[in-house]
Amino acid sequence: MKEIKGNIASPKGFTADAIHAELKFQKLDLGVILSEVPAVVAGVFTTNKVTAAPVQLDKAVVAEGVAQAIIVNSAIANAVTGEEGLNNAQKTQRLLAEKFELNKSHVAVCSTGVIGKQLPMDKIALGISKLSAKNGHIDGFAEAILTTDTVKKEVVYEVEIGGQTVTIAGVCKGSGMIHPNMATMLAFITTDVKIDQALLQKMLSEVIETTFNQITVDGDTSTNDTVLVLANGLAENAEITDENSADYATFKAVLAQICQTLAKKIAADGEGATKLIEVNVTGAPDELSARMIAKQIVGSSLVKTAIFGADPNWGRVISAIGQVAPFEVSDIELEIQGDLVLLHSTPVDFDQAELSEKLKKKVVVIDAELNTGDKTGTAWGCDLTYKYVEINALYHS
Amino acid sequence: MKEIKGNIASPKGFTADAIHAELKFQKLDLGVILSEVPAVVAGVFTTNKVTAAPVQLDKAVVAEGVAQAIIVNSAIANAVTGEEGLNNAQKTQRLLAEKFELNKSHVAVCSTGVIGKQLPMDKIALGISKLSAKNGHIDGFAEAILTTDTVKKEVVYEVEIGGQTVTIAGVCKGSGMIHPNMATMLAFITTDVKIDQALLQKMLSEVIETTFNQITVDGDTSTNDTVLVLANGLAENAEITDENSADYATFKAVLAQICQTLAKKIAADGEGATKLIEVNVTGAPDELSARMIAKQIVGSSLVKTAIFGADPNWGRVISAIGQVAPFEVSDIELEIQGDLVLLHSTPVDFDQAELSEKLKKKVVVIDAELNTGDKTGTAWGCDLTYKYVEINALYHS
């Protein structure tokens, strides 16, 4: 596989557009992804029991397994909006289907932004009427879905599958919060690979566990989190129908790479973040524990503030391990930025000033070997800063 | 029951002392609680798999069920200190037993402070030699156990049990962090009540669930958390031996009141806190869920920052509910500082400016009615402030 330049419309048969529908003050706020032909679709959604209206609608789309468009607005989350909110999501779906002459049930709808506010349907309708399937503002899509994100987040890969070049592209937003609300993660992946829908869903559900589910910014799960993959088959590879095939493995590896890259971009752009933190746990008896421990470390407010302060505070790291390890931990080996700080769960002399200097880099890596097995897990997050408090305390709802 | 003035030595037969053993730069850092006679003892400890040396030792004391003294040092946690740390905890226990001619196994040892550093045993030994059972600096005890706490935390109650006046006193520290480490909670309760040891342990374990276990400052569980109750029987009430008796119920109510008061004091004095937050969840199908949901709300970084900013951000509250509710939540009624903001899970008009003004008070109360049952739960925490980040980022290890 190799990374290439491109965008969400790089895979064959996809296009995109983005406009300013006056939901935000000035910026792009309404975007669409379109496929020339119906694509198989897989999706994963927030586990929050309070789900936004569009999430409820998209679950039905994914259950049927086919999609041809995704319409996304930022600024308003359409969450906790009751019956009216659900009607608005359905109306958005219908308007987009009419505009591009699609089957209504093939249109996914996503929203991100303020909770508890209704969508201004006149603006949405006018916006949809302006969207185009030709010569659209493709590059604008990645921008139109942002809230308090500070950068666009895109990645595109190419890979050979069954003698054909397959392209797979991903775009996401996350960790942004529009008052009065919360971090929402949206990720969309387009590809021209030909693959069985059930296999794509299975693959996505597995890949999510080690990528998007392993990032944390503030421990809160949004009402709107959504990941959708559209595969339209236009690469004309022999359809992937066997999960034990080499093609399946190859495509899964690229999907995992895309999801991991996007997940890390979200973590690095966490609210107020100055640093990306990566935690690798090795030597665990099972993968679930390894991932859970890695996520606990990277999510600990004490670890996050220490890293903001460039403090090699290993005590907070091993305390985080001890909080969630479902087994005894008495032989921990800990490295921070490659420097050994703990061996056999006993402090080791290290150059505090030198390590503190290394902690000023933009990426901080913590490696914890638990010596209780051979399973591993990784998680990503960011530091906890004054800016995080400012963003979340001072911008009123 | 009534609250009275006093201290940890108010119950009959107890005394205390505190000195400066040069573990801290200037402040009191070594304290002792002593009972004239052996007392039954109950205890609960951190669930962190990485437990400090003294915790391991105290578990053995509680298992035997009798204690006559608690020796506590601040500044150094004696955690992650290996074999040497355990030897030092045992030596501390032995030295105190020799000094006051006690059975060694009747001495509990507690430490709080820096992780990964050995106790300076010469200073501890010298300090113990200076401690006194007569005319000691009783009021100093509550101060000697503090780390980054900003205030002493004590409470004393009196209650009639079996015709006798029983006194019960509590003291604690918490939410303080000494670099390079973490919030540790220590609480000690003395009483002259006569009660069966097994019943006292059962009562304490139950009371903890709705009090100390329902506070959160930053979601981290320390390696040293300890709660100990010593009951020496000198009030000469008829021994409480029946958990269905009125005396048991009366004493449990006072113990719960003491634990709740101490827990709230810890939450209010959380690192960098400007406000105490109380969350009451009602209408849940079971108590465990109610408590879990209350704790999730009060522990949410988004809720905590909103309250710091005096922002009535109900979206963050119901999102927190949705994250952990093990049942459907579709009919939530939410009040913030007594103002209704959500009814039937639908936003209600309220005076934003007026409510924001109310959120500037030192105590913020959030009431969430879930309308799915009749069980309740309460949790306490504090806001997340610039000061929290400063305390935890800028004081280096």
Coordinates of N, CA, C and O in Angstrom, one line a residue, chain B residues 135-238:
Chain B
N135 N -0.9 15.3 76.5 CA -0.7 16.7 76.1 C -0.1 16.8 74.7 O 0.7 17.7 74.5
G136 N -0.5 15.9 73.9 CA 0.0 16.0 72.5 C -0.6 17.2 71.7 O -1.6 17.8 72.2
H137 N -0.1 17.4 70.6 CA -0.7 18.5 69.7 C -1.8 17.9 68.9 O -1.8 17.7 67.7
I138 N -2.9 17.7 69.7 CA -4.1 16.9 69.1 C -4.6 17.6 67.8 O -4.8 17.0 66.8
D139 N -4.8 18.9 67.9 CA -5.3 19.7 66.7 C -4.4 19.6 65.5 O -4.9 19.8 64.4
G140 N -3.2 19.3 65.8 CA -2.2 19.2 64.7 C -2.4 18.0 63.8 O -2.0 18.0 62.6
F141 N -3.1 17.0 64.3 CA -3.2 15.7 63.5 C -3.8 16.0 62.2 O -3.3 15.5 61.1
A142 N -4.9 16.7 62.2 CA -5.6 16.9 60.9 C -4.8 17.7 59.9 O -5.0 17.6 58.7
E143 N -3.8 18.4 60.4 CA -2.9 19.2 59.5 C -1.8 18.3 59.0 O -1.3 18.4 57.9
A144 N -1.3 17.4 59.9 CA -0.1 16.6 59.6 C -0.3 15.7 58.4 O 0.6 15.2 57.8
I145 N -1.6 15.3 58.2 CA -1.8 14.3 57.1 C -2.1 15.0 55.8 O -2.3 14.3 54.8
L146 N -2.1 16.3 55.7 CA -2.4 17.0 54.4 C -1.3 17.0 53.5 O -0.1 16.9 53.9
T147 N -1.6 17.1 52.2 CA -0.6 17.3 51.2 C -0.9 18.6 50.5 O -0.5 19.6 51.0
T148 N -1.5 18.6 49.3 CA -1.8 19.9 48.7 C -3.2 20.4 49.1 O -3.7 21.3 48.5
D149 N -3.9 19.7 50.0 CA -5.1 20.2 50.6 C -4.9 21.6 51.0 O -3.9 22.0 51.5
T150 N -6.0 22.4 50.9 CA -5.9 23.8 51.4 C -6.5 24.0 52.7 O -6.3 25.0 53.4
V151 N -7.3 23.0 53.2 CA -8.0 23.2 54.5 C -8.0 21.8 55.2 O -8.0 20.8 54.6
K152 N -8.0 21.9 56.6 CA -8.2 20.7 57.4 C -9.6 20.2 57.3 O -10.6 21.0 57.1
K153 N -9.8 18.9 57.4 CA -11.2 18.4 57.2 C -11.5 17.5 58.4 O -11.0 16.4 58.5
E154 N -12.4 18.0 59.3 CA -12.8 17.3 60.5 C -14.2 17.4 60.7 O -14.8 18.4 60.4
V155 N -14.8 16.4 61.4 CA -16.2 16.5 61.8 C -16.4 15.6 63.0 O -15.8 14.5 63.1
V156 N -17.3 16.1 63.9 CA -17.5 15.3 65.1 C -19.1 15.3 65.4 O -19.7 16.3 65.3
Y157 N -19.6 14.1 65.7 CA -21.0 14.0 66.1 C -21.2 13.3 67.4 O -20.3 12.5 67.8
E158 N -22.3 13.5 68.0 CA -22.7 12.8 69.2 C -24.1 12.2 69.0 O -24.9 12.8 68.3
V159 N -24.3 11.1 69.6 CA -25.6 10.4 69.4 C -25.9 9.5 70.6 O -24.9 9.1 71.3
E160 N -27.1 9.4 70.9 CA -27.5 8.5 72.1 C -27.7 7.1 71.5 O -28.4 6.8 70.6
I161 N -27.0 6.1 72.1 CA -27.1 4.7 71.8 C -27.2 3.9 73.0 O -26.3 3.9 73.9
G162 N -28.3 3.2 73.2 CA -28.6 2.4 74.3 C -28.4 3.1 75.6 O -27.8 2.7 76.6
G163 N -28.9 4.4 75.6 CA -28.9 5.2 76.9 C -27.6 5.9 77.1 O -27.4 6.6 78.1
Q164 N -26.6 5.6 76.3 CA -25.3 6.2 76.5 C -25.0 7.2 75.4 O -25.5 7.1 74.3
T165 N -24.2 8.2 75.7 CA -23.8 9.2 74.7 C -22.5 8.6 74.0 O -21.5 8.3 74.6
V166 N -22.7 8.4 72.7 CA -21.6 7.9 71.9 C -21.0 9.1 71.1 O -21.8 9.9 70.5
T167 N -19.7 9.2 71.0 CA -19.1 10.2 70.2 C -18.4 9.6 69.0 O -17.8 8.5 69.1
I168 N -18.5 10.2 67.8 CA -17.8 9.7 66.6 C -17.2 10.8 65.9 O -17.8 11.9 65.7
A169 N -15.9 10.7 65.6 CA -15.2 11.8 65.0 C -14.5 11.3 63.7 O -14.1 10.1 63.6
G170 N -14.4 12.2 62.8 CA -13.7 11.8 61.5 C -12.7 12.9 61.1 O -13.0 14.1 61.3
V171 N -11.7 12.5 60.4 CA -10.7 13.4 59.9 C -10.2 12.8 58.6 O -10.2 11.6 58.4
C172 N -10.0 13.6 57.6 CA -9.5 13.1 56.3 C -8.6 14.1 55.6 O -8.5 15.3 55.9
K173 N -8.0 13.6 54.6 CA -7.3 14.4 53.6 C -7.6 13.9 52.2 O -7.9 12.7 52.1
G174 N -7.4 14.7 51.2 CA -7.7 14.1 49.9 C -7.4 15.1 48.8 O -7.1 16.3 49.1
S175 N -7.5 14.6 47.6 CA -7.5 15.5 46.5 C -6.3 16.4 46.4 O -6.2 17.4 45.7
G176 N -5.4 16.1 47.3 CA -4.2 16.9 47.3 C -3.2 16.0 46.5 O -3.3 14.8 46.5
M177 N -2.3 16.6 45.8 CA -1.3 15.9 45.0 C 0.0 16.5 45.3 O 0.2 17.6 45.3
I178 N 0.9 15.6 45.8 CA 2.3 16.1 45.9 C 3.0 15.5 44.7 O 2.9 14.4 44.4
H179 N 3.7 16.4 44.0 CA 4.4 15.9 42.8 C 5.4 14.9 43.3 O 6.0 15.1 44.4
P180 N 5.8 13.8 42.6 CA 5.3 13.6 41.3 C 4.0 12.8 41.3 O 3.8 11.9 40.5
N181 N 3.1 13.1 42.2 CA 2.0 12.1 42.2 C 0.6 12.5 42.3 O 0.2 13.5 41.6
M182 N -0.1 11.7 43.0 CA -1.6 11.7 42.7 C -2.4 12.0 44.0 O -1.9 12.0 45.1
A183 N -3.6 12.2 43.7 CA -4.5 12.4 44.8 C -4.6 11.2 45.6 O -4.9 10.1 45.1
T184 N -4.4 11.3 46.9 CA -4.7 10.2 47.8 C -5.7 10.6 48.8 O -5.7 11.7 49.3
M185 N -6.6 9.7 49.1 CA -7.6 10.0 50.1 C -7.3 9.1 51.3 O -7.2 7.9 51.2
L186 N -7.2 9.8 52.5 CA -7.0 9.0 53.8 C -8.1 9.5 54.7 O -8.4 10.7 54.7
A187 N -8.8 8.6 55.3 CA -9.9 9.1 56.3 C -9.8 8.2 57.5 O -9.6 6.9 57.4
F188 N -9.8 8.8 58.7 CA -9.8 8.1 59.9 C -11.0 8.5 60.8 O -11.3 9.6 60.9
I189 N -11.6 7.5 61.3 CA -12.8 7.7 62.1 C -12.6 7.0 63.5 O -12.2 5.8 63.5
T190 N -12.8 7.8 64.6 CA -12.6 7.2 65.9 C -14.0 7.3 66.6 O -14.8 8.2 66.3
T191 N -14.3 6.3 67.4 CA -15.6 6.3 68.1 C -15.4 5.5 69.4 O -14.6 4.5 69.4
D192 N -16.2 5.9 70.4 CA -16.2 5.1 71.6 C -17.3 4.1 71.7 O -17.6 3.5 72.7
V193 N -18.0 3.9 70.6 CA -19.1 3.0 70.6 C -18.6 1.6 70.8 O -17.5 1.2 70.5
K194 N -19.4 0.7 71.4 CA -19.1 -0.7 71.5 C -19.9 -1.4 70.4 O -21.1 -1.4 70.4
I195 N -19.2 -2.1 69.6 CA -19.8 -2.7 68.4 C -19.0 -3.9 68.0 O -17.7 -4.0 68.1
D196 N -19.7 -4.9 67.5 CA -19.0 -6.1 67.0 C -18.2 -5.8 65.8 O -18.6 -5.0 64.9
Q197 N -17.0 -6.3 65.7 CA -16.1 -6.0 64.6 C -16.6 -6.3 63.2 O -16.5 -5.5 62.3
A198 N -17.2 -7.5 63.1 CA -17.7 -7.9 61.8 C -18.8 -7.0 61.3 O -18.9 -6.6 60.2
L199 N -19.7 -6.5 62.3 CA -20.8 -5.6 62.0 C -20.2 -4.3 61.5 O -20.7 -3.6 60.6
L200 N -19.2 -3.8 62.2 CA -18.6 -2.5 61.9 C -18.0 -2.5 60.5 O -18.2 -1.6 59.7
Q201 N -17.4 -3.6 60.2 CA -16.8 -3.8 58.8 C -17.9 -3.8 57.8 O -17.8 -3.1 56.7
K202 N -18.9 -4.5 58.0 CA -20.0 -4.6 57.1 C -20.7 -3.2 56.9 O -20.9 -2.8 55.8
M203 N -20.9 -2.5 58.0 CA -21.5 -1.2 58.0 C -20.6 -0.2 57.2 O -21.1 0.5 56.3
L204 N -19.3 -0.3 57.5 CA -18.4 0.6 56.8 C -18.4 0.4 55.3 O -18.5 1.3 54.5
S205 N -18.3 -0.9 54.9 CA -18.2 -1.3 53.5 C -19.5 -0.8 52.8 O -19.4 -0.3 51.6
E206 N -20.6 -0.8 53.4 CA -21.9 -0.3 52.8 C -21.9 1.2 52.7 O -22.3 1.8 51.7
V207 N -21.5 1.9 53.8 CA -21.5 3.3 53.9 C -20.6 4.0 52.8 O -20.9 5.0 52.2
I208 N -19.4 3.3 52.7 CA -18.4 3.8 51.7 C -19.0 4.0 50.3 O -18.8 4.9 49.6
E209 N -19.9 3.0 49.9 CA -20.4 3.0 48.6 C -21.2 4.3 48.2 O -21.2 4.7 47.1
T210 N -21.9 4.8 49.2 CA -22.7 6.0 48.9 C -22.0 7.3 49.3 O -22.6 8.4 49.2
T211 N -20.8 7.2 49.9 CA -20.1 8.4 50.3 C -18.8 8.6 49.7 O -18.7 9.2 48.6
F212 N -17.7 8.0 50.3 CA -16.4 8.2 49.7 C -16.3 7.7 48.2 O -15.5 8.3 47.4
N213 N -16.9 6.6 47.9 CA -16.9 6.1 46.6 C -17.7 6.9 45.6 O -17.6 6.6 44.4
Q214 N -18.4 7.9 46.1 CA -19.2 8.8 45.2 C -18.6 10.1 45.0 O -19.3 11.0 44.5
I215 N -17.3 10.3 45.3 CA -16.7 11.5 45.0 C -15.6 11.3 43.9 O -15.0 10.2 43.8
T216 N -15.4 12.3 43.1 CA -14.3 12.2 42.1 C -13.8 13.6 41.9 O -14.5 14.6 41.9
V217 N -12.5 13.7 41.8 CA -11.8 14.9 41.5 C -11.3 14.9 40.1 O -11.6 15.7 39.3
D218 N -10.5 13.8 39.8 CA -10.0 13.7 38.5 C -10.0 12.3 37.9 O -9.4 12.0 36.9
G219 N -10.8 11.5 38.5 CA -11.0 10.1 38.0 C -9.9 9.2 38.3 O -10.0 8.0 37.9
D220 N -8.9 9.7 38.9 CA -7.8 8.8 39.3 C -7.9 8.2 40.7 O -8.2 8.9 41.6
T221 N -7.6 6.9 40.8 CA -7.7 6.2 42.1 C -6.2 6.0 42.6 O -5.4 5.5 41.8
S222 N -6.0 6.5 43.8 CA -4.6 6.4 44.3 C -4.2 5.0 44.7 O -5.0 4.1 44.9
T223 N -2.9 4.9 44.8 CA -2.3 3.7 45.3 C -2.4 3.5 46.8 O -2.1 2.5 47.4
N224 N -2.8 4.6 47.5 CA -2.8 4.7 49.0 C -4.1 4.8 49.7 O -4.1 4.9 50.9
D225 N -5.2 5.0 48.9 CA -6.5 5.3 49.5 C -6.8 4.3 50.7 O -6.8 3.1 50.5
T226 N -7.2 4.9 51.8 CA -7.5 4.1 53.0 C -8.5 4.8 53.9 O -8.4 6.0 54.1
V227 N -9.5 4.0 54.3 CA -10.4 4.5 55.4 C -10.3 3.5 56.5 O -10.5 2.3 56.3
L228 N -10.1 4.0 57.7 CA -10.1 3.2 58.9 C -11.0 3.7 60.0 O -11.1 4.9 60.2
V229 N -11.7 2.8 60.6 CA -12.6 3.2 61.7 C -12.2 2.4 63.0 O -12.0 1.2 62.9
L230 N -11.9 3.1 64.1 CA -11.5 2.5 65.3 C -12.7 2.7 66.3 O -13.1 3.8 66.6
A231 N -13.2 1.6 66.9 CA -14.3 1.7 67.9 C -13.8 1.1 69.2 O -13.6 -0.2 69.2
N232 N -13.5 1.9 70.2 CA -12.9 1.3 71.4 C -13.9 0.9 72.5 O -13.5 0.3 73.6
G233 N -15.2 1.1 72.3 CA -16.2 0.6 73.3 C -16.3 1.3 74.6 O -17.1 1.0 75.4
L234 N -15.5 2.4 74.8 CA -15.5 3.1 76.1 C -16.8 3.9 76.4 O -17.0 4.3 77.5
A235 N -17.7 4.0 75.5 CA -19.0 4.7 75.8 C -19.8 3.7 76.6 O -20.8 4.2 77.2
E236 N -19.4 2.5 76.6 CA -20.1 1.5 77.5 C -21.6 1.3 77.2 O -22.4 0.9 78.0
N237 N -22.0 1.5 75.9 CA -23.3 1.1 75.5 C -23.4 -0.4 75.4 O -22.3 -1.1 75.3
A238 N -24.6 -1.0 75.4 CA -24.7 -2.4 75.2 C -24.2 -2.7 73.8 O -24.5 -2.0 72.9

